Amino acid sequence: MSDKPVYITQPSLPPLEEFVPYLQKIWDSKILSNNGPFHQQLEMALCEYLGVKHIALFANGTLALVTALQALRVTGEVITTPYSFVATAHSLLWNDITPVFVDIDPNTFNMDPEKIEAAITPRTTAILPVHCYGYPCDVERIQKIADSYGLKVIFDAAHAFGVQDQGGSILRYGDLSILSFHATKVYNTFEGGAIVCPDAKTKQRIDYLKNFGIVDETTVIAPGINGKMNEIQAAMGMLQLKYVDEAIIRRQEVDRLYRQGLEAVDGLSIPAMPTTVRHNYSYFPVLVDPDYPHSRDALYEKLKSEGIFSRRYFYPLITNFSMYKGLPSAHKDNLPEASCIAGMVVCLPIYPSLTIEQVDKIVNLLGGGL
Ligand code: T4K
C-alpha cells in the first residue's frame, strides 16, 4: 500500500474523456447558465433517479437551504439540531430566524422527536431536522407534531442522496428537502445542491427566488438570491448519474469490511442502520467508548500520524460556536446526548476508491495497532 494520505473522502469522478463531449456542447451552444439545457435535463433525470416529483437545482446546498426557508416564508423561531454541519443553522441566521436547538437521539444521531414539543413557542414556524449521515429521521412523528402545531418541515437531506425507506425516497417527506452535491458527497457536481418539492407551484416560486426573484424582463417579485447551478455543474451531474449506483455499491463494500473488522473491538461501537433502509453509505461513524484504550481525540491524532485523516463530524456541536452559544437552547444541559456523542464520534474514511488494503490498515490500527 502506498503511503499517500487517506482522507475522510475523495470525490468520485467520471473518466475525464467522457466529460469532454459535454464540454463541447456547452462551448458550441454558449449557454453557460440560467436554466440552460443541461440544467433542465438534470432536473428531470434526478426526479426520475430519486423518485421525486420536482427538483430545483442550486449552486450549492447552503443556498438551497437559505432559499427553502424563504420559499415557505419561514420566520421567527425554527427548531433544529445542534449535531450537524454549521450550514444547517447558518441558513436560519441568514434569514434572521432564531434557531432553537433540541437534543438528539443517540441511536440515530437525529433530532429526538420526544424533545420537540417542549421547544415550541408562539414564535415557532418550522422544524429543520437533518438526516444525519443519511440515517432517516423519525419522519412520521416529526410530521405529526408539525401538523398539530401548524409548522412547516424542511429536511436537511444533504447526506441522504438516494436513501430510501420501504415506501421509496425519504426525500418525499416534509414540505421540502434539500440536497448537497458538494465534492465530499456521495453524488457530486463539484459544488451543487437542490430543493426537492412536492408541487409545481412551490417549484415555480423557488425558481424565481434562486434567480433574483425575476419572473420576466419587467417583473421581479422578491429579493431573490443568485442560487443557480451553472451548465458545467449540471453537465457533470448528468455524467455522474451514470456512475452513482456503482459508487454506492463500492461504499457498501467498504462499510461491510469496516463492520466485519471492527465489530469485535472492545470499546468501539458501530451504529447500525435499520435493515428496512436502503442506505447510501455516505459516512462511517464510530463511537469511541471510555473502555477503549485511547480517548477519541488520541485515536484521531494517532490515525493522523499514520496518514489517516478521519474527521470528528460533528464536533464541536453547532451550539459551541460563538454565534449560537449565547442562545438559551444552546446550553449544554439542554443537549446532553448531542454533547456526549460529539465527544465520542469519529468518522472513518469511506469512498469508492478506498482499497481493501487501506481499509485493512485502518481496521488493524483501530483494533490494537495504535
Ligand atoms: N447541511 C449538511 C448537513 C451538510 O453536511 C452540508 C455540507 C450542508 C448542509 C451544506 O451543503 P453545501 O453548501 O456544502 O453543498 C465538508 C463539506 O465542505 C460540506 O459540504 C459538508 N456538508 C461537510 C460535512 O463536510 P469540510 O470542512 O469537512 O470539508 P474539507 O474541505 O475539509 O474536505 C474534507 C476532505 O475531503 C478533505 O480533507 C479532502 C477531501 N476533499 C475535499 C474537497 C473539497 C477532496 O479530496 N476534494 C475536494 O474537492 O466540510
PDB file of N, CA, C and O and ligand atoms in Angstrom, residues 7-11 60-62 65 84-85 87-88 130 156 158-159 180-185 191-192 283 311 313-314, ligand 1:
ATOM      1  N   TYR A   7      -7.735  10.486   3.133  1.00  0.00           N
ATOM      2  CA  TYR A   7      -8.640  11.493   3.675  1.00  0.00           C
ATOM      3  C   TYR A   7     -10.003  10.875   3.975  1.00  0.00           C
ATOM      4  O   TYR A   7     -10.296   9.766   3.522  1.00  0.00           O
ATOM      5  N   ILE A   8     -10.792  11.630   4.706  1.00  0.00           N
ATOM      6  CA  ILE A   8     -12.147  11.170   5.059  1.00  0.00           C
ATOM      7  C   ILE A   8     -12.927  10.778   3.805  1.00  0.00           C
ATOM      8  O   ILE A   8     -13.718   9.849   3.804  1.00  0.00           O
ATOM      9  N   THR A   9     -12.647  11.502   2.733  1.00  0.00           N
ATOM     10  CA  THR A   9     -13.309  11.157   1.479  1.00  0.00           C
ATOM     11  C   THR A   9     -12.463  11.614   0.306  1.00  0.00           C
ATOM     12  O   THR A   9     -11.526  12.399   0.462  1.00  0.00           O
ATOM     13  N   GLN A  10     -12.782  11.086  -0.836  1.00  0.00           N
ATOM     14  CA  GLN A  10     -12.173  11.513  -2.083  1.00  0.00           C
ATOM     15  C   GLN A  10     -13.308  11.531  -3.096  1.00  0.00           C
ATOM     16  O   GLN A  10     -14.073  10.567  -3.159  1.00  0.00           O
ATOM     17  N   PRO A  11     -13.461  12.624  -3.810  1.00  0.00           N
ATOM     18  CA  PRO A  11     -14.629  12.707  -4.693  1.00  0.00           C
ATOM     19  C   PRO A  11     -14.613  11.631  -5.767  1.00  0.00           C
ATOM     20  O   PRO A  11     -13.557  11.282  -6.285  1.00  0.00           O
ATOM     21  N   ASN A  60     -25.188  25.353  -4.638  1.00  0.00           N
ATOM     22  CA  ASN A  60     -24.708  24.542  -3.512  1.00  0.00           C
ATOM     23  C   ASN A  60     -25.862  24.284  -2.552  1.00  0.00           C
ATOM     24  O   ASN A  60     -26.944  24.871  -2.690  1.00  0.00           O
ATOM     25  N   GLY A  61     -25.624  23.420  -1.586  1.00  0.00           N
ATOM     26  CA  GLY A  61     -26.685  23.036  -0.656  1.00  0.00           C
ATOM     27  C   GLY A  61     -27.072  24.160   0.296  1.00  0.00           C
ATOM     28  O   GLY A  61     -28.226  24.248   0.731  1.00  0.00           O
ATOM     29  N   THR A  62     -26.114  25.014   0.635  1.00  0.00           N
ATOM     30  CA  THR A  62     -26.399  26.089   1.586  1.00  0.00           C
ATOM     31  C   THR A  62     -27.383  27.094   0.983  1.00  0.00           C
ATOM     32  O   THR A  62     -28.348  27.505   1.648  1.00  0.00           O
ATOM     33  N   LEU A  65     -30.754  25.628   1.142  1.00  0.00           N
ATOM     34  CA  LEU A  65     -31.363  25.740   2.480  1.00  0.00           C
ATOM     35  C   LEU A  65     -31.917  27.143   2.724  1.00  0.00           C
ATOM     36  O   LEU A  65     -33.048  27.303   3.195  1.00  0.00           O
ATOM     37  N   SER A  84     -24.882  18.795  13.492  1.00  0.00           N
ATOM     38  CA  SER A  84     -24.888  18.885  12.031  1.00  0.00           C
ATOM     39  C   SER A  84     -23.734  19.777  11.603  1.00  0.00           C
ATOM     40  O   SER A  84     -23.005  20.338  12.441  1.00  0.00           O
ATOM     41  N   PHE A  85     -23.603  19.921  10.318  1.00  0.00           N
ATOM     42  CA  PHE A  85     -22.656  20.883   9.755  1.00  0.00           C
ATOM     43  C   PHE A  85     -23.239  22.286   9.975  1.00  0.00           C
ATOM     44  O   PHE A  85     -24.457  22.455   9.929  1.00  0.00           O
ATOM     45  N   ALA A  87     -23.764  24.773   8.285  1.00  0.00           N
ATOM     46  CA  ALA A  87     -24.655  25.356   7.264  1.00  0.00           C
ATOM     47  C   ALA A  87     -26.117  25.228   7.668  1.00  0.00           C
ATOM     48  O   ALA A  87     -26.935  26.091   7.318  1.00  0.00           O
ATOM     49  N   THR A  88     -26.472  24.167   8.383  1.00  0.00           N
ATOM     50  CA  THR A  88     -27.884  23.974   8.763  1.00  0.00           C
ATOM     51  C   THR A  88     -28.371  25.178   9.559  1.00  0.00           C
ATOM     52  O   THR A  88     -29.372  25.807   9.213  1.00  0.00           O
ATOM     53  N   VAL A 130     -32.249  17.141  10.362  1.00  0.00           N
ATOM     54  CA  VAL A 130     -31.198  16.677   9.430  1.00  0.00           C
ATOM     55  C   VAL A 130     -31.210  15.148   9.425  1.00  0.00           C
ATOM     56  O   VAL A 130     -31.270  14.537  10.497  1.00  0.00           O
ATOM     57  N   ASP A 156     -33.132  18.804   6.083  1.00  0.00           N
ATOM     58  CA  ASP A 156     -31.785  18.953   5.539  1.00  0.00           C
ATOM     59  C   ASP A 156     -31.318  17.540   5.205  1.00  0.00           C
ATOM     60  O   ASP A 156     -30.926  16.768   6.087  1.00  0.00           O
ATOM     61  N   ALA A 158     -28.860  16.770   3.143  1.00  0.00           N
ATOM     62  CA  ALA A 158     -27.563  16.897   2.469  1.00  0.00           C
ATOM     63  C   ALA A 158     -26.800  15.573   2.431  1.00  0.00           C
ATOM     64  O   ALA A 158     -26.008  15.339   1.521  1.00  0.00           O
ATOM     65  N   HIS A 159     -27.043  14.709   3.433  1.00  0.00           N
ATOM     66  CA  HIS A 159     -26.313  13.428   3.492  1.00  0.00           C
ATOM     67  C   HIS A 159     -27.121  12.279   2.893  1.00  0.00           C
ATOM     68  O   HIS A 159     -26.681  11.137   2.971  1.00  0.00           O
ATOM     69  N   SER A 180     -27.261  18.263  -0.954  1.00  0.00           N
ATOM     70  CA  SER A 180     -25.963  18.851  -1.307  1.00  0.00           C
ATOM     71  C   SER A 180     -25.267  17.926  -2.290  1.00  0.00           C
ATOM     72  O   SER A 180     -25.244  16.708  -2.090  1.00  0.00           O
ATOM     73  N   PHE A 181     -24.699  18.512  -3.336  1.00  0.00           N
ATOM     74  CA  PHE A 181     -23.894  17.743  -4.298  1.00  0.00           C
ATOM     75  C   PHE A 181     -22.439  18.214  -4.218  1.00  0.00           C
ATOM     76  O   PHE A 181     -21.731  18.301  -5.225  1.00  0.00           O
ATOM     77  N   HIS A 182     -22.010  18.558  -3.001  1.00  0.00           N
ATOM     78  CA  HIS A 182     -20.628  19.004  -2.793  1.00  0.00           C
ATOM     79  C   HIS A 182     -19.647  17.872  -3.105  1.00  0.00           C
ATOM     80  O   HIS A 182     -19.999  16.685  -3.034  1.00  0.00           O
ATOM     81  N   ALA A 183     -18.421  18.274  -3.399  1.00  0.00           N
ATOM     82  CA  ALA A 183     -17.350  17.312  -3.731  1.00  0.00           C
ATOM     83  C   ALA A 183     -17.254  16.156  -2.746  1.00  0.00           C
ATOM     84  O   ALA A 183     -16.864  15.045  -3.114  1.00  0.00           O
ATOM     85  N   THR A 184     -17.590  16.399  -1.488  1.00  0.00           N
ATOM     86  CA  THR A 184     -17.425  15.367  -0.450  1.00  0.00           C
ATOM     87  C   THR A 184     -18.643  14.449  -0.333  1.00  0.00           C
ATOM     88  O   THR A 184     -18.659  13.575   0.535  1.00  0.00           O
ATOM     89  N   LYS A 185     -19.636  14.638  -1.161  1.00  0.00           N
ATOM     90  CA  LYS A 185     -20.876  13.876  -1.023  1.00  0.00           C
ATOM     91  C   LYS A 185     -20.890  12.637  -1.936  1.00  0.00           C
ATOM     92  O   LYS A 185     -20.083  12.522  -2.863  1.00  0.00           O
ATOM     93  N   GLU A 191     -19.499  21.470  -6.803  1.00  0.00           N
ATOM     94  CA  GLU A 191     -20.388  22.099  -5.825  1.00  0.00           C
ATOM     95  C   GLU A 191     -21.781  21.931  -6.402  1.00  0.00           C
ATOM     96  O   GLU A 191     -21.952  21.868  -7.610  1.00  0.00           O
ATOM     97  N   GLY A 192     -22.775  21.931  -5.554  1.00  0.00           N
ATOM     98  CA  GLY A 192     -24.138  21.848  -6.072  1.00  0.00           C
ATOM     99  C   GLY A 192     -25.111  21.503  -4.981  1.00  0.00           C
ATOM    100  O   GLY A 192     -24.718  21.121  -3.872  1.00  0.00           O
ATOM    101  N   TYR A 283     -21.264   8.098   5.204  1.00  0.00           N
ATOM    102  CA  TYR A 283     -20.285   8.294   6.291  1.00  0.00           C
ATOM    103  C   TYR A 283     -20.158   6.978   7.050  1.00  0.00           C
ATOM    104  O   TYR A 283     -21.073   6.143   7.017  1.00  0.00           O
ATOM    105  N   ARG A 311     -12.380  12.268  10.532  1.00  0.00           N
ATOM    106  CA  ARG A 311     -12.954  13.558  10.939  1.00  0.00           C
ATOM    107  C   ARG A 311     -13.908  13.349  12.106  1.00  0.00           C
ATOM    108  O   ARG A 311     -14.583  12.319  12.180  1.00  0.00           O
ATOM    109  N   TYR A 313     -16.839  14.547  12.687  1.00  0.00           N
ATOM    110  CA  TYR A 313     -18.153  15.131  12.356  1.00  0.00           C
ATOM    111  C   TYR A 313     -19.169  14.631  13.372  1.00  0.00           C
ATOM    112  O   TYR A 313     -19.332  13.417  13.483  1.00  0.00           O
ATOM    113  N   PHE A 314     -19.860  15.403  14.212  1.00  0.00           N
ATOM    114  CA  PHE A 314     -19.952  16.830  14.225  1.00  0.00           C
ATOM    115  C   PHE A 314     -19.540  17.371  15.575  1.00  0.00           C
ATOM    116  O   PHE A 314     -20.378  17.672  16.432  1.00  0.00           O
TER     117      PHE A 314
HETATM  118  N1  T4K B   1     -26.233  20.511   5.559  1.00  0.00           N
HETATM  119  C1  T4K B   1     -25.449  19.499   5.953  1.00  0.00           C
HETATM  120  C2  T4K B   1     -25.983  18.514   6.931  1.00  0.00           C
HETATM  121  C3  T4K B   1     -24.156  19.377   5.432  1.00  0.00           C
HETATM  122  O1  T4K B   1     -23.361  18.355   5.844  1.00  0.00           O
HETATM  123  C4  T4K B   1     -23.704  20.302   4.478  1.00  0.00           C
HETATM  124  C5  T4K B   1     -22.354  20.215   3.950  1.00  0.00           C
HETATM  125  C6  T4K B   1     -24.579  21.338   4.083  1.00  0.00           C
HETATM  126  C7  T4K B   1     -25.842  21.403   4.654  1.00  0.00           C
HETATM  127  C8  T4K B   1     -24.186  22.393   3.091  1.00  0.00           C
HETATM  128  O2  T4K B   1     -24.046  21.889   1.789  1.00  0.00           O
HETATM  129  P1  T4K B   1     -23.020  22.610   0.764  1.00  0.00           P
HETATM  130  O3  T4K B   1     -23.325  24.078   0.780  1.00  0.00           O
HETATM  131  O4  T4K B   1     -21.617  22.303   1.220  1.00  0.00           O
HETATM  132  O5  T4K B   1     -23.364  21.982  -0.553  1.00  0.00           O
HETATM  133  C9  T4K B   1     -17.356  19.317   4.218  1.00  0.00           C
HETATM  134  C10 T4K B   1     -18.082  19.934   3.054  1.00  0.00           C
HETATM  135  O6  T4K B   1     -17.464  21.129   2.591  1.00  0.00           O
HETATM  136  C11 T4K B   1     -19.521  20.221   3.309  1.00  0.00           C
HETATM  137  O7  T4K B   1     -20.147  20.275   2.041  1.00  0.00           O
HETATM  138  C12 T4K B   1     -20.176  19.115   4.117  1.00  0.00           C
HETATM  139  N2  T4K B   1     -21.526  19.403   4.463  1.00  0.00           N
HETATM  140  C13 T4K B   1     -19.382  18.860   5.384  1.00  0.00           C
HETATM  141  C14 T4K B   1     -19.981  17.759   6.228  1.00  0.00           C
HETATM  142  O8  T4K B   1     -18.088  18.437   5.009  1.00  0.00           O
HETATM  143  P2  T4K B   1     -15.233  20.130   5.484  1.00  0.00           P
HETATM  144  O9  T4K B   1     -14.829  21.460   6.005  1.00  0.00           O
HETATM  145  O10 T4K B   1     -15.115  18.945   6.342  1.00  0.00           O
HETATM  146  O11 T4K B   1     -14.515  19.823   4.077  1.00  0.00           O
HETATM  147  P3  T4K B   1     -12.961  19.660   3.723  1.00  0.00           P
HETATM  148  O12 T4K B   1     -12.631  20.687   2.729  1.00  0.00           O
HETATM  149  O13 T4K B   1     -12.179  19.585   4.969  1.00  0.00           O
HETATM  150  O14 T4K B   1     -12.974  18.263   2.977  1.00  0.00           O
HETATM  151  C15 T4K B   1     -12.884  17.016   3.646  1.00  0.00           C
HETATM  152  C16 T4K B   1     -11.891  16.138   2.915  1.00  0.00           C
HETATM  153  O15 T4K B   1     -12.398  15.777   1.655  1.00  0.00           O
HETATM  154  C17 T4K B   1     -10.550  16.792   2.642  1.00  0.00           C
HETATM  155  O16 T4K B   1      -9.694  16.555   3.709  1.00  0.00           O
HETATM  156  C18 T4K B   1     -10.062  16.097   1.389  1.00  0.00           C
HETATM  157  C19 T4K B   1     -11.334  15.687   0.688  1.00  0.00           C
HETATM  158  N3  T4K B   1     -11.656  16.566  -0.443  1.00  0.00           N
HETATM  159  C20 T4K B   1     -12.394  17.703  -0.234  1.00  0.00           C
HETATM  160  C21 T4K B   1     -12.673  18.544  -1.281  1.00  0.00           C
HETATM  161  C22 T4K B   1     -13.494  19.797  -1.078  1.00  0.00           C
HETATM  162  C23 T4K B   1     -11.187  16.237  -1.703  1.00  0.00           C
HETATM  163  O17 T4K B   1     -10.493  15.212  -1.861  1.00  0.00           O
HETATM  164  N4  T4K B   1     -11.507  17.046  -2.738  1.00  0.00           N
HETATM  165  C24 T4K B   1     -12.227  18.192  -2.597  1.00  0.00           C
HETATM  166  O18 T4K B   1     -12.513  18.888  -3.585  1.00  0.00           O
HETATM  167  O19 T4K B   1     -16.749  20.298   5.006  1.00  0.00           O
END
